[in-house]
């Protein structure tokens, strides 16, 4: 299984509060949402930011095949690297997995089905451009591990319209839901997204700084407890068909 998917499972797995003699022992606050840093280039500055301990994975957005990924994978020293791309062929998927890429965010229309069976990589469906309701209803039966939605272009605060879009997608499947957020998002907005069923966040760290990443991770670690449990008790790691997410063999 993809390292990033394992991190998602670990983050979103429900952990009951301590009982008995251990109940008085305080525990370090721990986020129940994964955090991914998005970079637009493989510059030394971006890779330094990407290595911050608060990030569970790094995502590189590419419009076409890129070079230099071997050095990028080495620079990340084991931290999962994902590729966001509109077009994903079997050949490109195979090439990138061999280099060390851990997961892909890809589109519905321009992804070769044969590209989704390469090694232990994770495959995350990008529905940012919109998706028909019929396709949404089929998500749990598609050979993908998670769904991705972007709110990065939101002009200001999270609106009810944004929330309705997220919830309308969330109720359609049991797999992980990952959302790209704007840099200026508030702690309350993050809490609302989590309580709406979001499992992971992607934030653009290009031209950012270590303090901003640390601040966001602190917000995640200190969110109030959820007031209710979602279906299946934790993350959507079991599909409606009863098959674990990512098990397509």
mmCIF file of C-alpha atoms in Angstrom:
data_model
loop_
_atom_site.group_PDB
_atom_site.id
_atom_site.type_symbol
_atom_site.label_atom_id
_atom_site.label_comp_id
_atom_site.label_asym_id
_atom_site.label_seq_id
_atom_site.Cartn_x
_atom_site.Cartn_y
_atom_site.Cartn_z
ATOM 1 C CA UNK A 1 0.000 0.000 0.000
ATOM 2 C CA UNK A 2 1.060 3.593 -0.665
ATOM 3 C CA UNK A 3 2.900 5.263 2.234
ATOM 4 C CA UNK A 4 0.537 8.216 2.008
ATOM 5 C CA UNK A 5 -2.533 5.980 2.219
ATOM 6 C CA UNK A 6 -1.038 4.325 5.289
ATOM 7 C CA UNK A 7 -0.552 7.779 6.823
ATOM 8 C CA UNK A 8 -4.173 8.638 6.015
ATOM 9 C CA UNK A 9 -5.373 5.459 7.694
ATOM 10 C CA UNK A 10 -3.267 6.140 10.756
ATOM 11 C CA UNK A 11 -4.422 9.749 11.020
ATOM 12 C CA UNK A 12 -8.112 9.072 10.546
ATOM 13 C CA UNK A 13 -8.384 5.904 12.599
ATOM 14 C CA UNK A 14 -10.526 6.595 15.647
ATOM 15 C CA UNK A 15 -8.693 6.271 18.941
ATOM 16 C CA UNK A 16 -10.818 5.993 22.098
ATOM 17 C CA UNK A 17 -9.898 8.083 25.085
ATOM 18 C CA UNK A 18 -7.707 6.526 27.797
ATOM 19 C CA UNK A 19 -9.456 4.531 30.516
ATOM 20 C CA UNK A 20 -8.534 3.022 33.856
ATOM 21 C CA UNK A 21 -5.258 3.892 35.531
ATOM 22 C CA UNK A 22 -3.922 5.533 32.372
ATOM 23 C CA UNK A 23 -6.773 8.021 32.102
ATOM 24 C CA UNK A 24 -4.908 10.719 34.004
ATOM 25 C CA UNK A 25 -1.913 10.617 31.680
ATOM 26 C CA UNK A 26 -1.967 13.524 29.252
ATOM 27 C CA UNK A 27 -1.272 12.746 25.616
ATOM 28 C CA UNK A 28 0.241 14.929 22.933
ATOM 29 C CA UNK A 29 -2.481 16.441 20.727
ATOM 30 C CA UNK A 30 -2.571 14.638 17.397
ATOM 31 C CA UNK A 31 -4.301 15.610 14.175
ATOM 32 C CA UNK A 32 -6.917 13.248 12.750
ATOM 33 C CA UNK A 33 -6.439 14.779 9.284
ATOM 34 C CA UNK A 34 -3.466 14.262 6.998
ATOM 35 C CA UNK A 35 -1.611 17.337 5.712
ATOM 36 C CA UNK A 36 -0.013 17.468 2.253
ATOM 37 C CA UNK A 37 2.250 20.244 0.995
ATOM 38 C CA UNK A 38 1.731 21.235 -2.647
ATOM 39 C CA UNK A 39 4.726 22.533 -4.610
ATOM 40 C CA UNK A 40 4.754 23.890 -8.155
ATOM 41 C CA UNK A 41 8.454 23.312 -8.791
ATOM 42 C CA UNK A 42 11.384 21.244 -7.541
ATOM 43 C CA UNK A 43 13.420 24.229 -6.363
ATOM 44 C CA UNK A 44 15.773 23.862 -3.406
ATOM 45 C CA UNK A 45 13.590 26.210 -1.340
ATOM 46 C CA UNK A 46 10.431 24.224 -2.032
ATOM 47 C CA UNK A 47 12.121 20.927 -1.213
ATOM 48 C CA UNK A 48 13.406 22.355 2.066
ATOM 49 C CA UNK A 49 9.868 23.403 3.016
ATOM 50 C CA UNK A 50 8.530 20.036 1.877
ATOM 51 C CA UNK A 51 10.779 18.309 4.406
ATOM 52 C CA UNK A 52 9.044 19.966 7.351
ATOM 53 C CA UNK A 53 7.951 17.347 9.930
ATOM 54 C CA UNK A 54 4.365 18.655 9.961
ATOM 55 C CA UNK A 55 3.694 17.363 6.448
ATOM 56 C CA UNK A 56 2.563 13.787 5.836
ATOM 57 C CA UNK A 57 3.324 13.944 2.104
ATOM 58 C CA UNK A 58 4.332 16.242 -0.752
ATOM 59 C CA UNK A 59 2.400 16.842 -3.969
ATOM 60 C CA UNK A 60 3.962 18.124 -7.195
ATOM 61 C CA UNK A 61 1.559 19.579 -9.775
ATOM 62 C CA UNK A 62 2.786 18.915 -13.319
ATOM 63 C CA UNK A 63 1.278 19.687 -16.734
ATOM 64 C CA UNK A 64 3.625 17.383 -18.636
ATOM 65 C CA UNK A 65 6.307 14.764 -17.918
ATOM 66 C CA UNK A 66 9.055 16.266 -15.776
ATOM 67 C CA UNK A 67 12.705 15.457 -15.193
ATOM 68 C CA UNK A 68 14.715 15.521 -11.991
ATOM 69 C CA UNK A 69 12.248 13.465 -9.963
ATOM 70 C CA UNK A 70 14.892 10.977 -8.848
ATOM 71 C CA UNK A 71 16.747 13.755 -7.007
ATOM 72 C CA UNK A 72 13.464 15.056 -5.599
ATOM 73 C CA UNK A 73 12.548 11.640 -4.190
ATOM 74 C CA UNK A 74 16.028 11.388 -2.649
ATOM 75 C CA UNK A 75 15.771 14.902 -1.192
ATOM 76 C CA UNK A 76 12.486 14.036 0.532
ATOM 77 C CA UNK A 77 14.253 11.226 2.403
ATOM 78 C CA UNK A 78 11.341 8.815 2.514
ATOM 79 C CA UNK A 79 8.487 11.304 2.683
ATOM 80 C CA UNK A 80 5.793 10.246 0.153
ATOM 81 C CA UNK A 81 5.801 12.179 -3.129
ATOM 82 C CA UNK A 82 2.616 12.451 -5.154
ATOM 83 C CA UNK A 83 2.058 13.721 -8.682
ATOM 84 C CA UNK A 84 -1.028 15.677 -9.731
ATOM 85 C CA UNK A 85 -1.593 15.383 -13.461
ATOM 86 C CA UNK A 86 -4.482 15.692 -15.883
ATOM 87 C CA UNK A 87 -3.300 12.869 -18.156
ATOM 88 C CA UNK A 88 -2.057 9.553 -16.752
ATOM 89 C CA UNK A 89 -1.037 6.712 -19.056
ATOM 90 C CA UNK A 90 0.124 3.231 -18.081
ATOM 91 C CA UNK A 91 3.630 4.024 -19.354
ATOM 92 C CA UNK A 92 3.917 7.243 -17.351
ATOM 93 C CA UNK A 93 2.441 5.677 -14.233
ATOM 94 C CA UNK A 94 4.912 2.791 -14.451
ATOM 95 C CA UNK A 95 7.854 5.140 -15.032
ATOM 96 C CA UNK A 96 6.980 7.364 -12.081
ATOM 97 C CA UNK A 97 6.356 4.468 -9.695
ATOM 98 C CA UNK A 98 9.776 3.018 -10.553
ATOM 99 C CA UNK A 99 11.351 6.395 -9.777
ATOM 100 C CA UNK A 100 9.706 6.380 -6.366
ATOM 101 C CA UNK A 101 6.447 8.315 -6.709
ATOM 102 C CA UNK A 102 4.002 7.149 -4.049
ATOM 103 C CA UNK A 103 0.597 8.358 -5.271
ATOM 104 C CA UNK A 104 -1.182 10.149 -8.100
ATOM 105 C CA UNK A 105 -4.012 12.666 -8.290
ATOM 106 C CA UNK A 106 -5.551 12.195 -11.713
ATOM 107 C CA UNK A 107 -8.686 12.983 -13.712
ATOM 108 C CA UNK A 108 -11.563 10.718 -14.676
ATOM 109 C CA UNK A 109 -11.595 11.322 -18.426
ATOM 110 C CA UNK A 110 -7.861 11.233 -19.184
ATOM 111 C CA UNK A 111 -6.642 8.357 -17.026
ATOM 112 C CA UNK A 112 -5.875 5.016 -18.633
ATOM 113 C CA UNK A 113 -7.508 2.263 -16.546
ATOM 114 C CA UNK A 114 -4.325 0.197 -16.981
ATOM 115 C CA UNK A 115 -2.375 2.980 -15.251
ATOM 116 C CA UNK A 116 -4.098 2.220 -11.935
ATOM 117 C CA UNK A 117 -2.387 -1.072 -11.224
ATOM 118 C CA UNK A 118 1.277 -0.095 -10.893
ATOM 119 C CA UNK A 119 3.017 -1.419 -7.794
ATOM 120 C CA UNK A 120 1.915 -0.121 -4.408
ATOM 121 C CA UNK A 121 1.020 3.391 -5.581
ATOM 122 C CA UNK A 122 -2.137 5.157 -4.450
ATOM 123 C CA UNK A 123 -4.613 6.586 -6.954
ATOM 124 C CA UNK A 124 -6.741 9.601 -6.072
ATOM 125 C CA UNK A 125 -9.490 10.796 -8.404
ATOM 126 C CA UNK A 126 -9.576 14.546 -9.073
ATOM 127 C CA UNK A 127 -13.194 15.742 -9.352
ATOM 128 C CA UNK A 128 -12.225 19.415 -9.283
ATOM 129 C CA UNK A 129 -13.638 19.986 -12.757
ATOM 130 C CA UNK A 130 -17.009 18.538 -11.831
ATOM 131 C CA UNK A 131 -18.344 15.021 -12.235
ATOM 132 C CA UNK A 132 -21.737 13.657 -13.223
ATOM 133 C CA UNK A 133 -23.944 12.289 -10.444
ATOM 134 C CA UNK A 134 -23.960 8.861 -12.088
ATOM 135 C CA UNK A 135 -20.159 8.745 -11.877
ATOM 136 C CA UNK A 136 -20.236 9.917 -8.249
ATOM 137 C CA UNK A 137 -22.504 7.003 -7.377
ATOM 138 C CA UNK A 138 -19.970 4.610 -8.898
ATOM 139 C CA UNK A 139 -16.926 5.927 -7.004
ATOM 140 C CA UNK A 140 -16.814 3.122 -4.449
ATOM 141 C CA UNK A 141 -16.622 0.552 -7.232
ATOM 142 C CA UNK A 142 -13.891 2.322 -9.211
ATOM 143 C CA UNK A 143 -10.248 1.212 -8.750
ATOM 144 C CA UNK A 144 -9.235 4.401 -6.917
ATOM 145 C CA UNK A 145 -8.291 4.887 -3.278
ATOM 146 C CA UNK A 146 -9.568 8.388 -2.593
ATOM 147 C CA UNK A 147 -11.242 11.472 -4.058
ATOM 148 C CA UNK A 148 -9.749 14.967 -4.376
ATOM 149 C CA UNK A 149 -11.589 18.309 -4.463
ATOM 150 C CA UNK A 150 -10.020 21.769 -4.603
ATOM 151 C CA UNK A 151 -11.211 24.849 -2.705
ATOM 152 C CA UNK A 152 -7.972 26.728 -3.385
ATOM 153 C CA UNK A 153 -9.718 29.242 -5.651
ATOM 154 C CA UNK A 154 -12.213 30.289 -2.999
ATOM 155 C CA UNK A 155 -12.098 34.094 -2.937
ATOM 156 C CA UNK A 156 -12.525 34.520 0.792
ATOM 157 C CA UNK A 157 -14.275 32.536 3.510
ATOM 158 C CA UNK A 158 -15.731 29.073 3.179
ATOM 159 C CA UNK A 159 -19.350 29.493 2.066
ATOM 160 C CA UNK A 160 -22.395 27.258 2.398
ATOM 161 C CA UNK A 161 -22.080 26.640 -1.328
ATOM 162 C CA UNK A 162 -18.551 25.267 -0.860
ATOM 163 C CA UNK A 163 -19.733 23.133 2.046
ATOM 164 C CA UNK A 164 -22.701 21.820 0.061
ATOM 165 C CA UNK A 165 -20.341 20.766 -2.732
ATOM 166 C CA UNK A 166 -18.123 18.894 -0.268
ATOM 167 C CA UNK A 167 -21.000 17.180 1.529
ATOM 168 C CA UNK A 168 -22.783 16.224 -1.706
ATOM 169 C CA UNK A 169 -19.616 14.420 -2.787
ATOM 170 C CA UNK A 170 -18.828 12.943 0.641
ATOM 171 C CA UNK A 171 -22.177 11.156 0.998
ATOM 172 C CA UNK A 172 -21.641 9.297 -2.276
ATOM 173 C CA UNK A 173 -18.740 7.076 -1.182
ATOM 174 C CA UNK A 174 -16.826 5.577 1.738
ATOM 175 C CA UNK A 175 -13.287 6.209 0.498
ATOM 176 C CA UNK A 176 -10.937 8.927 1.693
ATOM 177 C CA UNK A 177 -11.807 12.528 0.798
ATOM 178 C CA UNK A 178 -8.946 15.001 0.358
ATOM 179 C CA UNK A 179 -9.517 18.730 -0.105
ATOM 180 C CA UNK A 180 -7.144 21.450 -1.285
ATOM 181 C CA UNK A 181 -7.624 24.527 0.896
ATOM 182 C CA UNK A 182 -6.682 28.213 0.517
ATOM 183 C CA UNK A 183 -3.725 29.435 2.570
ATOM 184 C CA UNK A 184 -5.838 31.841 4.648
ATOM 185 C CA UNK A 185 -8.319 29.249 5.917
ATOM 186 C CA UNK A 186 -9.349 29.583 9.571
ATOM 187 C CA UNK A 187 -9.262 26.982 12.337
ATOM 188 C CA UNK A 188 -13.070 26.950 12.475
ATOM 189 C CA UNK A 189 -13.319 26.316 8.739
ATOM 190 C CA UNK A 190 -10.891 23.400 9.040
ATOM 191 C CA UNK A 191 -12.980 22.003 11.897
ATOM 192 C CA UNK A 192 -16.123 22.252 9.743
ATOM 193 C CA UNK A 193 -14.406 20.440 6.875
ATOM 194 C CA UNK A 194 -13.256 17.669 9.200
ATOM 195 C CA UNK A 195 -16.753 17.277 10.654
ATOM 196 C CA UNK A 196 -18.122 17.142 7.097
ATOM 197 C CA UNK A 197 -16.038 14.058 6.375
ATOM 198 C CA UNK A 198 -12.765 15.428 4.988
ATOM 199 C CA UNK A 199 -9.827 13.118 5.759
ATOM 200 C CA UNK A 200 -6.870 15.091 4.414
ATOM 201 C CA UNK A 201 -5.892 18.619 3.433
ATOM 202 C CA UNK A 202 -3.632 19.870 0.652
ATOM 203 C CA UNK A 203 -2.132 23.357 0.946
ATOM 204 C CA UNK A 204 0.167 25.186 -1.467
ATOM 205 C CA UNK A 205 3.494 25.755 0.304
ATOM 206 C CA UNK A 206 5.242 27.318 -2.695
ATOM 207 C CA UNK A 207 6.823 30.595 -1.539
ATOM 208 C CA UNK A 208 5.598 29.854 1.984
ATOM 209 C CA UNK A 209 7.731 29.499 5.119
ATOM 210 C CA UNK A 210 8.340 27.069 7.959
ATOM 211 C CA UNK A 211 6.306 29.147 10.414
ATOM 212 C CA UNK A 212 3.170 28.956 8.244
ATOM 213 C CA UNK A 213 3.410 25.175 7.956
ATOM 214 C CA UNK A 214 4.005 24.824 11.689
ATOM 215 C CA UNK A 215 1.040 27.096 12.437
ATOM 216 C CA UNK A 216 -1.288 25.036 10.255
ATOM 217 C CA UNK A 217 -0.142 21.793 11.841
ATOM 218 C CA UNK A 218 -0.743 23.308 15.286
ATOM 219 C CA UNK A 219 -4.315 24.155 14.269
ATOM 220 C CA UNK A 220 -4.875 20.569 13.133
ATOM 221 C CA UNK A 221 -3.427 19.128 16.330
ATOM 222 C CA UNK A 222 -5.630 21.304 18.521
ATOM 223 C CA UNK A 223 -9.010 20.930 16.840
ATOM 224 C CA UNK A 224 -11.843 20.093 19.272
ATOM 225 C CA UNK A 225 -12.935 16.483 19.409
ATOM 226 C CA UNK A 226 -15.527 15.467 16.843
ATOM 227 C CA UNK A 227 -19.024 15.416 18.295
ATOM 228 C CA UNK A 228 -20.021 12.351 16.321
ATOM 229 C CA UNK A 229 -18.549 9.375 14.522
ATOM 230 C CA UNK A 230 -18.889 8.877 10.803
ATOM 231 C CA UNK A 231 -20.087 5.690 9.185
ATOM 232 C CA UNK A 232 -17.770 2.726 9.834
ATOM 233 C CA UNK A 233 -16.405 4.515 12.903
ATOM 234 C CA UNK A 234 -13.419 6.253 11.344
ATOM 235 C CA UNK A 235 -12.259 6.939 7.810
ATOM 236 C CA UNK A 236 -13.939 5.687 4.675
ATOM 237 C CA UNK A 237 -11.493 2.839 4.209
ATOM 238 C CA UNK A 238 -14.144 0.233 3.492
ATOM 239 C CA UNK A 239 -16.194 0.583 0.338
ATOM 240 C CA UNK A 240 -19.917 -0.044 -0.026
ATOM 241 C CA UNK A 241 -18.978 -3.238 -1.788
ATOM 242 C CA UNK A 242 -17.158 -4.407 1.342
ATOM 243 C CA UNK A 243 -13.702 -4.273 -0.239
ATOM 244 C CA UNK A 244 -10.868 -2.408 1.512
ATOM 245 C CA UNK A 245 -9.885 0.764 -0.313
ATOM 246 C CA UNK A 246 -6.909 0.109 -2.533
ATOM 247 C CA UNK A 247 -7.489 -3.650 -2.806
ATOM 248 C CA UNK A 248 -8.074 -4.201 -6.514
ATOM 249 C CA UNK A 249 -6.222 -7.434 -7.119
#
